[in-house]
Amino acid sequence: MLLPRLRRFGIALTGSNDEGDDIVHAAIERALSRSAQWQPGTRLDSWMFRIMQNIWKDKRRRQRTDREKQSLDMAATDLAIDGQRVTETSLMLTRAREQFARLSDDHRMVLALVVIDGHSYQEAADILEIPVGTLMSRLYRARETLREMIETSPNRQALVRTR
């Protein structure tokens, strides 16, 4: 049950299925090689999320000069769906994914933990090792920033004009 949650978190952090899986694999490898560091009685999921965050932050530091934009893999295989609707949905999801990738690491992490993975505020705060009030503030700012970025995106106006 933990592996799907780790995978979702990895994908949310990286913006890519492949890179997300790489982060999960690296975290599992690190956890196994450093299993003596895990304290019995503590939450394994929090420990794994923290390892994944550290791996991601280390990777981002190494790649600051070589940032790449990620695209969303759209699996629209249902033939009964209207082609225009699929295209509009794909454009909206791509735009949201692009804007999500432009958020700061802190904003992406709180959105990933609370909105995507469904953690409570307290659980997410514990995982990030921050006070609940700080998490709530970051979450509010992350949501507002993402909403503003999507609403002011040049692609949004083009999409609205085609309707």
Coordinates of C-alpha atoms in Angstrom, one line a residue:
M1 CA 0.0 0.0 0.0
L2 CA 2.9 2.3 0.5
L3 CA 4.4 1.9 -2.9
P4 CA 1.5 3.5 -4.9
R5 CA 1.6 6.5 -2.5
L6 CA 5.4 6.8 -3.0
R7 CA 5.0 6.6 -6.7
R8 CA 2.3 9.4 -6.8
F9 CA 4.5 11.6 -4.6
G10 CA 7.5 10.9 -6.9
I11 CA 5.5 11.8 -10.0
A12 CA 4.1 15.0 -8.4
L13 CA 7.6 16.0 -7.4
T14 CA 9.2 15.4 -10.8
G15 CA 6.4 15.9 -13.2
S16 CA 7.2 12.7 -15.0
N17 CA 6.3 9.0 -14.6
D18 CA 9.8 7.9 -15.4
E19 CA 11.6 10.3 -13.2
G20 CA 9.1 9.7 -10.4
D21 CA 9.8 6.0 -10.6
D22 CA 13.5 6.7 -10.5
I23 CA 13.0 8.8 -7.3
V24 CA 11.0 5.9 -5.7
H25 CA 13.6 3.4 -6.7
A26 CA 16.4 5.5 -5.3
A27 CA 14.5 6.1 -2.1
I28 CA 13.9 2.4 -1.6
E29 CA 17.5 1.7 -2.3
R30 CA 18.6 4.4 0.2
A31 CA 16.2 3.2 2.8
L32 CA 17.4 -0.4 2.5
S33 CA 21.1 0.6 2.6
R34 CA 20.5 2.8 5.6
S35 CA 17.8 0.7 7.4
A36 CA 19.7 1.1 10.7
Q37 CA 18.8 4.8 10.7
W38 CA 15.1 4.1 10.8
Q39 CA 13.7 4.3 14.3
P40 CA 11.2 1.6 15.2
G41 CA 8.0 3.1 16.3
T42 CA 8.2 6.0 13.8
R43 CA 6.1 6.2 10.7
L44 CA 7.8 4.4 7.8
D45 CA 5.8 6.5 5.2
S46 CA 7.1 9.8 6.7
W47 CA 10.6 8.5 6.6
M48 CA 10.3 7.4 3.0
F49 CA 8.7 10.7 1.9
R50 CA 11.6 12.6 3.6
I51 CA 14.1 10.4 1.8
M52 CA 12.3 11.1 -1.5
Q53 CA 12.3 14.9 -0.8
N54 CA 16.0 14.8 -0.1
I55 CA 16.8 12.9 -3.2
W56 CA 14.7 15.3 -5.3
K57 CA 16.2 18.4 -3.7
D58 CA 19.7 17.0 -4.4
K59 CA 18.8 16.3 -8.0
R60 CA 17.3 19.7 -8.5
R61 CA 20.5 21.4 -7.1
R62 CA 22.6 19.4 -9.6
Q63 CA 20.3 20.3 -12.5
R64 CA 19.6 24.0 -11.8
T65 CA 21.2 25.0 -15.1
D66 CA 19.5 22.3 -17.1
R67 CA 15.8 22.5 -16.3
E68 CA 13.5 20.6 -18.6
K69 CA 9.7 21.0 -18.9
Q70 CA 7.8 17.8 -18.5
S71 CA 4.6 16.9 -20.4
L72 CA 1.7 15.0 -19.1
D73 CA 1.1 11.5 -20.6
M74 CA -2.5 11.7 -21.7
A75 CA -4.1 8.3 -22.0
A76 CA -7.3 9.2 -23.8
T77 CA -8.2 5.7 -25.1
D78 CA -11.9 5.9 -24.9
L79 CA -13.2 6.2 -28.4
A80 CA -16.6 7.4 -27.3
I81 CA -15.2 10.8 -26.2
D82 CA -15.6 13.8 -28.4
G83 CA -12.3 14.7 -30.1
Q84 CA -12.7 18.4 -29.3
R85 CA -13.4 17.6 -25.7
V86 CA -10.3 15.3 -25.5
T87 CA -8.2 18.1 -27.1
E88 CA -9.5 20.8 -24.8
T89 CA -9.0 18.6 -21.7
S90 CA -5.5 17.6 -22.9
L91 CA -4.6 21.3 -23.4
M92 CA -6.0 22.3 -19.9
L93 CA -4.1 19.4 -18.2
T94 CA -0.9 20.2 -20.1
R95 CA -1.2 23.9 -19.1
A96 CA -1.9 22.9 -15.4
R97 CA 1.0 20.5 -15.5
E98 CA 3.3 23.1 -16.9
Q99 CA 2.2 25.7 -14.4
F100 CA 2.5 23.1 -11.5
A101 CA 6.1 22.4 -12.6
R102 CA 6.9 26.2 -12.4
L103 CA 5.8 26.3 -8.7
S104 CA 8.5 26.4 -6.1
D105 CA 9.6 23.0 -4.6
D106 CA 7.8 23.9 -1.3
H107 CA 4.5 24.7 -3.1
R108 CA 4.7 21.5 -5.2
M109 CA 5.4 19.4 -2.1
V110 CA 2.5 20.7 -0.1
L111 CA 0.1 20.3 -3.1
A112 CA 1.4 16.8 -3.8
L113 CA 1.0 15.7 -0.2
V114 CA -2.4 17.3 0.6
V115 CA -4.2 17.6 -2.7
I116 CA -2.8 14.6 -4.7
D117 CA -2.0 12.1 -2.0
G118 CA -4.8 13.1 0.4
H119 CA -2.8 13.5 3.6
S120 CA -4.3 15.5 6.4
Y121 CA -2.7 18.9 7.2
Q122 CA -1.1 17.4 10.3
E123 CA 0.3 14.4 8.4
A124 CA 1.7 16.6 5.7
A125 CA 3.2 18.9 8.2
D126 CA 4.8 16.0 10.0
I127 CA 6.3 14.6 6.8
L128 CA 7.7 18.1 5.9
E129 CA 8.8 18.7 9.5
I130 CA 7.1 22.1 9.6
P131 CA 4.3 23.5 11.8
V132 CA 0.7 23.0 10.7
G133 CA 0.2 26.7 10.4
T134 CA 3.1 27.0 8.0
L135 CA 1.8 24.1 5.9
M136 CA -1.6 25.7 5.7
S137 CA -0.1 29.0 4.7
R138 CA 2.1 27.4 2.0
L139 CA -0.9 25.4 0.7
Y140 CA -3.1 28.5 0.4
R141 CA -0.3 30.4 -1.4
A142 CA 0.4 27.4 -3.6
R143 CA -3.2 27.1 -4.7
E144 CA -3.6 30.8 -5.3
T145 CA -0.3 31.0 -7.3
L146 CA -1.3 28.0 -9.4
R147 CA -4.8 29.4 -10.0
E148 CA -3.3 32.8 -11.1
M149 CA -0.7 31.1 -13.3
I150 CA -3.3 29.1 -15.1
E151 CA -5.8 32.0 -15.5
T152 CA -3.1 34.3 -16.9
S153 CA -1.6 31.7 -19.1
P154 CA -1.5 32.8 -22.8
N155 CA -2.9 29.4 -23.8
R156 CA -6.0 30.0 -21.7
Q157 CA -7.1 33.0 -23.9
A158 CA -6.5 30.9 -27.1
L159 CA -8.6 28.1 -25.7
V160 CA -11.5 30.4 -24.6
R161 CA -11.6 32.0 -28.0
T162 CA -12.1 28.6 -29.8
R163 CA -15.3 27.8 -27.9

